[in-house]
PDB file of C-alpha atoms in Angstrom:
ATOM      1  CA  ALA A 943     -22.275  23.289 -68.763  1.00 45.00           C
ATOM      2  CA  ALA A 944     -24.127  24.752 -65.831  1.00 46.00           C
ATOM      3  CA  TRP A 945     -26.940  22.811 -64.242  1.00 48.00           C
ATOM      4  CA  PRO A 946     -29.797  23.409 -64.295  1.00 48.00           C
ATOM      5  CA  PRO A 947     -29.689  24.659 -67.858  1.00 46.00           C
ATOM      6  CA  PRO A 948     -31.070  28.140 -68.476  1.00 48.00           C
ATOM      7  CA  ARG A 949     -34.803  28.412 -69.050  1.00 48.00           C
ATOM      8  CA  LEU A 950     -35.592  28.058 -72.729  1.00 44.00           C
ATOM      9  CA  SER A 951     -38.292  29.896 -74.566  1.00 45.00           C
ATOM     10  CA  PRO A 952     -39.779  28.770 -77.878  1.00 45.00           C
ATOM     11  CA  SER A 953     -39.805  32.371 -79.057  1.00 45.00           C
ATOM     12  CA  THR A 954     -35.985  32.380 -79.074  1.00 43.00           C
ATOM     13  CA  LEU A 955     -35.726  29.305 -81.284  1.00 42.00           C
ATOM     14  CA  ARG A 956     -36.790  28.579 -84.828  1.00 41.00           C
ATOM     15  CA  TRP A 957     -38.155  25.299 -86.182  1.00 40.00           C
ATOM     16  CA  ASN A 958     -39.949  24.197 -89.271  1.00 40.00           C
ATOM     17  CA  SER A 959     -42.686  22.093 -87.787  1.00 42.00           C
ATOM     18  CA  GLY A 960     -43.999  21.451 -84.313  1.00 44.00           C
ATOM     19  CA  ASP A 961     -44.710  17.852 -85.191  1.00 44.00           C
ATOM     20  CA  SER A 962     -41.238  17.098 -86.519  1.00 46.00           C
ATOM     21  CA  PRO A 963     -39.087  14.757 -84.442  1.00 44.00           C
ATOM     22  CA  GLU A 964     -36.867  17.691 -83.524  1.00 45.00           C
ATOM     23  CA  GLY A 965     -39.882  19.760 -82.503  1.00 47.00           C
ATOM     24  CA  CYS A 966     -41.216  16.946 -80.327  1.00 56.00           C
ATOM     25  CA  ARG A 967     -37.836  16.541 -78.636  1.00 59.00           C
ATOM     26  CA  PHE A 968     -37.719  20.279 -77.998  1.00 56.00           C
ATOM     27  CA  GLN A 969     -41.211  20.213 -76.470  1.00 57.00           C
ATOM     28  CA  GLN A 970     -40.173  17.247 -74.305  1.00 63.00           C
ATOM     29  CA  LEU A 971     -37.131  19.228 -73.135  1.00 61.00           C
ATOM     30  CA  LEU A 972     -39.372  22.144 -72.210  1.00 58.00           C
ATOM     31  CA  ASP A 973     -41.674  19.804 -70.312  1.00 66.00           C
ATOM     32  CA  ASP A 974     -38.734  18.155 -68.506  1.00 66.00           C
ATOM     33  CA  LEU A 975     -37.412  21.547 -67.454  1.00 66.00           C
ATOM     34  CA  GLY A 976     -40.776  22.538 -66.041  1.00 64.00           C
ATOM     35  CA  ASP A 977     -41.317  25.173 -68.707  1.00 55.00           C
ATOM     36  CA  ASP A 978     -45.056  25.400 -69.356  1.00 58.00           C
ATOM     37  CA  SER A 979     -44.600  27.014 -72.783  1.00 55.00           C
ATOM     38  CA  LYS A 980     -46.240  25.207 -75.651  1.00 56.00           C
ATOM     39  CA  MET A 981     -44.864  25.172 -79.143  1.00 52.00           C
ATOM     40  CA  ASN A 982     -47.225  26.498 -81.783  1.00 57.00           C
ATOM     41  CA  TRP A 983     -45.938  26.223 -85.298  1.00 58.00           C
ATOM     42  CA  PHE A 984     -49.292  27.008 -86.907  1.00 59.00           C
ATOM     43  CA  PRO A 985     -48.936  30.513 -88.364  1.00 69.00           C
ATOM     44  CA  GLY A 986     -51.891  32.871 -88.411  1.00 74.00           C
ATOM     45  CA  HIS A 987     -52.020  33.023 -92.206  1.00 74.00           C
ATOM     46  CA  MET A 988     -52.527  29.253 -92.339  1.00 74.00           C
ATOM     47  CA  ALA A 989     -55.369  29.429 -89.825  1.00 79.00           C
ATOM     48  CA  LYS A 990     -56.953  32.187 -91.910  1.00 84.00           C
ATOM     49  CA  ALA A 991     -56.583  30.133 -95.089  1.00 82.00           C
ATOM     50  CA  LEU A 992     -58.293  27.134 -93.472  1.00 84.00           C
ATOM     51  CA  ARG A 993     -61.141  29.345 -92.248  1.00 87.00           C
ATOM     52  CA  LEU A 994     -61.610  30.755 -95.765  1.00 87.00           C
ATOM     53  CA  LEU A 995     -61.442  27.230 -97.196  1.00 87.00           C
ATOM     54  CA  ARG A 996     -64.269  26.120 -94.901  1.00 88.00           C
ATOM     55  CA  GLU A 997     -66.362  29.145 -95.926  1.00 90.00           C
ATOM     56  CA  ARG A 998     -65.816  28.707 -99.673  1.00 89.00           C
ATOM     57  CA  LEU A 999     -66.113  24.950 -99.714  1.00 89.00           C
ATOM     58  CA  LYS A1000     -69.897  25.234-100.065  1.00 86.00           C
ATOM     59  CA  THR A1001     -69.494  26.520-103.629  1.00 87.00           C
ATOM     60  CA  ILE A1002     -66.709  24.100-104.625  1.00 89.00           C
ATOM     61  CA  GLN A1003     -67.443  20.759-106.254  1.00 88.00           C
ATOM     62  CA  VAL A1004     -63.906  19.502-106.891  1.00 91.00           C
ATOM     63  CA  ILE A1005     -60.662  19.784-104.936  1.00 93.00           C
ATOM     64  CA  ILE A1006     -57.340  19.540-106.768  1.00 94.00           C
ATOM     65  CA  GLU A1007     -54.738  19.061-104.075  1.00 94.00           C
ATOM     66  CA  ILE A1008     -51.182  19.599-105.260  1.00 95.00           C
ATOM     67  CA  ARG A1009     -48.424  17.798-103.366  1.00 95.00           C
ATOM     68  CA  ASP A1010     -44.694  17.500-103.883  1.00 94.00           C
ATOM     69  CA  ALA A1011     -43.980  13.995-105.188  1.00 94.00           C
ATOM     70  CA  ARG A1012     -40.585  13.991-103.472  1.00 93.00           C
ATOM     71  CA  VAL A1013     -42.281  14.243-100.063  1.00 92.00           C
ATOM     72  CA  PRO A1014     -45.730  12.750-100.710  1.00 90.00           C
ATOM     73  CA  LEU A1015     -46.849  12.485 -97.086  1.00 87.00           C
ATOM     74  CA  SER A1016     -45.076  15.531 -95.669  1.00 87.00           C
ATOM     75  CA  SER A1017     -46.613  17.791 -98.303  1.00 89.00           C
ATOM     76  CA  ALA A1018     -50.119  16.753 -97.238  1.00 89.00           C
ATOM     77  CA  ASN A1019     -51.934  18.901 -94.705  1.00 83.00           C
ATOM     78  CA  PRO A1020     -53.991  16.749 -92.311  1.00 82.00           C
ATOM     79  CA  GLU A1021     -56.258  19.729 -91.627  1.00 83.00           C
ATOM     80  CA  ILE A1022     -57.174  19.855 -95.315  1.00 83.00           C
ATOM     81  CA  GLU A1023     -57.784  16.108 -95.329  1.00 82.00           C
ATOM     82  CA  ALA A1024     -60.403  16.495 -92.606  1.00 84.00           C
ATOM     83  CA  ILE A1025     -62.063  19.533 -94.205  1.00 86.00           C
ATOM     84  CA  VAL A1026     -62.418  18.186 -97.767  1.00 86.00           C
ATOM     85  CA  LYS A1027     -63.170  14.541 -96.947  1.00 81.00           C
ATOM     86  CA  ASP A1028     -66.650  14.675 -98.524  1.00 83.00           C
ATOM     87  CA  LYS A1029     -65.634  16.454-101.735  1.00 88.00           C
ATOM     88  CA  ARG A1030     -64.596  14.937-105.028  1.00 90.00           C
ATOM     89  CA  ARG A1031     -60.848  15.235-105.083  1.00 92.00           C
ATOM     90  CA  LEU A1032     -57.806  14.621-107.241  1.00 94.00           C
ATOM     91  CA  ILE A1033     -54.428  14.475-105.546  1.00 95.00           C
ATOM     92  CA  VAL A1034     -51.761  15.652-107.977  1.00 96.00           C
ATOM     93  CA  PHE A1035     -48.178  14.755-107.154  1.00 96.00           C
ATOM     94  CA  ASN A1036     -46.144  17.414-108.888  1.00 96.00           C
ATOM     95  CA  LYS A1037     -42.421  17.169-109.653  1.00 95.00           C
ATOM     96  CA  ALA A1038     -42.863  13.446-110.306  1.00 95.00           C
ATOM     97  CA  ASP A1039     -40.160  13.658-112.970  1.00 94.00           C
ATOM     98  CA  LEU A1040     -37.652  13.806-110.100  1.00 94.00           C
ATOM     99  CA  LEU A1041     -38.637  10.309-108.922  1.00 93.00           C
ATOM    100  CA  THR A1042     -37.642   6.888-110.144  1.00 93.00           C
ATOM    101  CA  PRO A1043     -40.311   4.815-111.911  1.00 94.00           C
ATOM    102  CA  GLN A1044     -40.435   2.540-108.856  1.00 94.00           C
ATOM    103  CA  GLN A1045     -41.098   5.498-106.536  1.00 93.00           C
ATOM    104  CA  ARG A1046     -43.878   6.753-108.817  1.00 94.00           C
ATOM    105  CA  THR A1047     -45.479   3.302-108.792  1.00 94.00           C
ATOM    106  CA  GLN A1048     -45.258   3.108-104.995  1.00 93.00           C
ATOM    107  CA  ILE A1049     -46.869   6.522-104.499  1.00 93.00           C
ATOM    108  CA  ARG A1050     -49.692   5.752-106.919  1.00 93.00           C
ATOM    109  CA  ALA A1051     -50.367   2.293-105.435  1.00 92.00           C
ATOM    110  CA  TRP A1052     -50.281   3.479-101.812  1.00 91.00           C
ATOM    111  CA  HIS A1053     -52.732   6.329-102.398  1.00 91.00           C
ATOM    112  CA  GLU A1054     -55.044   4.405-104.700  1.00 92.00           C
ATOM    113  CA  ASN A1055     -55.248   1.681-102.026  1.00 91.00           C
ATOM    114  CA  LYS A1056     -56.507   4.417 -99.693  1.00 88.00           C
ATOM    115  CA  GLY A1057     -59.241   5.259-102.219  1.00 88.00           C
ATOM    116  CA  HIS A1058     -57.661   8.465-103.539  1.00 89.00           C
ATOM    117  CA  GLN A1059     -57.729   9.538-107.175  1.00 93.00           C
ATOM    118  CA  VAL A1060     -54.103  10.230-108.045  1.00 95.00           C
ATOM    119  CA  ALA A1061     -52.142  11.867-110.851  1.00 95.00           C
ATOM    120  CA  LEU A1062     -48.391  12.329-111.185  1.00 95.00           C
ATOM    121  CA  THR A1063     -47.189  15.325-113.139  1.00 95.00           C
ATOM    122  CA  ASN A1064     -44.365  17.687-113.873  1.00 94.00           C
ATOM    123  CA  ALA A1065     -46.023  21.090-114.148  1.00 92.00           C
ATOM    124  CA  LYS A1066     -43.020  22.400-116.070  1.00 91.00           C
ATOM    125  CA  ASP A1067     -44.025  20.007-118.854  1.00 89.00           C
ATOM    126  CA  PRO A1068     -47.611  20.757-119.994  1.00 84.00           C
ATOM    127  CA  ARG A1069     -47.759  17.365-121.776  1.00 87.00           C
ATOM    128  CA  THR A1070     -47.881  15.573-118.404  1.00 90.00           C
ATOM    129  CA  VAL A1071     -50.633  17.905-117.211  1.00 91.00           C
ATOM    130  CA  ARG A1072     -52.587  17.403-120.451  1.00 90.00           C
ATOM    131  CA  LYS A1073     -52.791  13.674-119.661  1.00 90.00           C
ATOM    132  CA  ILE A1074     -54.877  14.314-116.534  1.00 90.00           C
ATOM    133  CA  ILE A1075     -57.532  16.448-118.241  1.00 88.00           C
ATOM    134  CA  PRO A1076     -59.808  13.429-118.946  1.00 89.00           C
ATOM    135  CA  THR A1077     -59.543  12.382-115.283  1.00 90.00           C
ATOM    136  CA  LEU A1078     -60.401  15.908-114.164  1.00 88.00           C
ATOM    137  CA  GLN A1079     -63.355  16.038-116.550  1.00 86.00           C
ATOM    138  CA  LYS A1080     -64.671  12.771-115.165  1.00 88.00           C
ATOM    139  CA  ILE A1081     -64.270  13.891-111.543  1.00 87.00           C
ATOM    140  CA  ALA A1082     -65.657  17.370-112.204  1.00 84.00           C
ATOM    141  CA  LYS A1083     -68.655  16.252-114.231  1.00 80.00           C
ATOM    142  CA  PRO A1084     -71.484  18.543-113.065  1.00 77.00           C
ATOM    143  CA  LYS A1085     -74.757  17.152-111.791  1.00 73.00           C
ATOM    144  CA  PHE A1086     -76.650  19.532-114.072  1.00 74.00           C
ATOM    145  CA  LYS A1087     -75.382  20.612-117.482  1.00 75.00           C
ATOM    146  CA  ALA A1088     -76.488  24.203-116.950  1.00 72.00           C
ATOM    147  CA  VAL A1089     -74.401  24.557-113.764  1.00 75.00           C
ATOM    148  CA  PRO A1090     -70.637  24.254-114.252  1.00 80.00           C
ATOM    149  CA  SER A1091     -68.425  22.575-111.672  1.00 81.00           C
ATOM    150  CA  VAL A1092     -66.086  24.781-109.686  1.00 87.00           C
ATOM    151  CA  ALA A1093     -62.679  23.446-108.722  1.00 89.00           C
ATOM    152  CA  MET A1094     -60.249  24.666-106.096  1.00 91.00           C
ATOM    153  CA  VAL A1095     -56.490  24.117-106.333  1.00 93.00           C
ATOM    154  CA  LEU A1096     -54.768  23.985-102.980  1.00 91.00           C
ATOM    155  CA  GLY A1097     -51.586  22.771-101.339  1.00 90.00           C
ATOM    156  CA  PHE A1098     -48.597  23.794 -99.289  1.00 87.00           C
ATOM    157  CA  PRO A1099     -46.296  26.574-100.509  1.00 87.00           C
ATOM    158  CA  ASN A1100     -43.747  25.639-103.187  1.00 91.00           C
ATOM    159  CA  VAL A1101     -45.428  22.431-104.350  1.00 93.00           C
ATOM    160  CA  GLY A1102     -46.109  23.928-107.783  1.00 93.00           C
ATOM    161  CA  LYS A1103     -49.715  25.180-107.580  1.00 94.00           C
ATOM    162  CA  SER A1104     -49.158  28.151-109.890  1.00 94.00           C
ATOM    163  CA  SER A1105     -47.075  26.105-112.316  1.00 94.00           C
ATOM    164  CA  PHE A1106     -49.802  23.456-112.389  1.00 94.00           C
ATOM    165  CA  ILE A1107     -52.561  26.024-113.015  1.00 93.00           C
ATOM    166  CA  ASN A1108     -50.561  27.653-115.824  1.00 93.00           C
ATOM    167  CA  ALA A1109     -49.788  24.274-117.407  1.00 92.00           C
ATOM    168  CA  LEU A1110     -53.448  23.251-117.099  1.00 90.00           C
ATOM    169  CA  LYS A1111     -54.584  26.482-118.789  1.00 90.00           C
ATOM    170  CA  GLN A1112     -52.057  25.936-121.576  1.00 88.00           C
ATOM    171  CA  ALA A1113     -53.083  22.291-122.019  1.00 85.00           C
ATOM    172  CA  ALA A1114     -56.792  23.165-122.034  1.00 81.00           C
ATOM    173  CA  ALA A1115     -56.215  25.869-124.648  1.00 83.00           C
ATOM    174  CA  GLN A1116     -54.566  23.291-126.923  1.00 80.00           C
ATOM    175  CA  ASN A1117     -57.512  20.851-126.639  1.00 68.00           C
TER     176      ASN A1117
END
């Protein structure tokens, strides 16, 4: 291999996340080579979604954050954590049927120790979603009976938001 290596540009490479170990090593390589490029993995549509979330949060009483139970920390967005910190919130770990009972217990215990309200579901099975309706009703209880609570469902792509909403609608219709 020739030395020095050719100048690298982030625009010629693809990566999933700028804060992944691989992304950090790539940024370190750029820094070591004297390349002043900075990696930016934050797509414009995500920035727009966070801006809209901040705007609409004034009318929202309850946040239902859907995460993938197989990657409970990686499917959490730290930006969302900071934005919704003062709102009533339920963290729903979807696809929990793919975990062992011990893993489910660990996820629940870890998050409840942090003060989070937690539910584990499989949105493909409306029975598991039906079990969290009483928890949601308790969290979403409006301050005034005449004014209903408004909830927002959010989460990363492919964590099962639409499946959860559909299962919740089906479960609510059966109650």
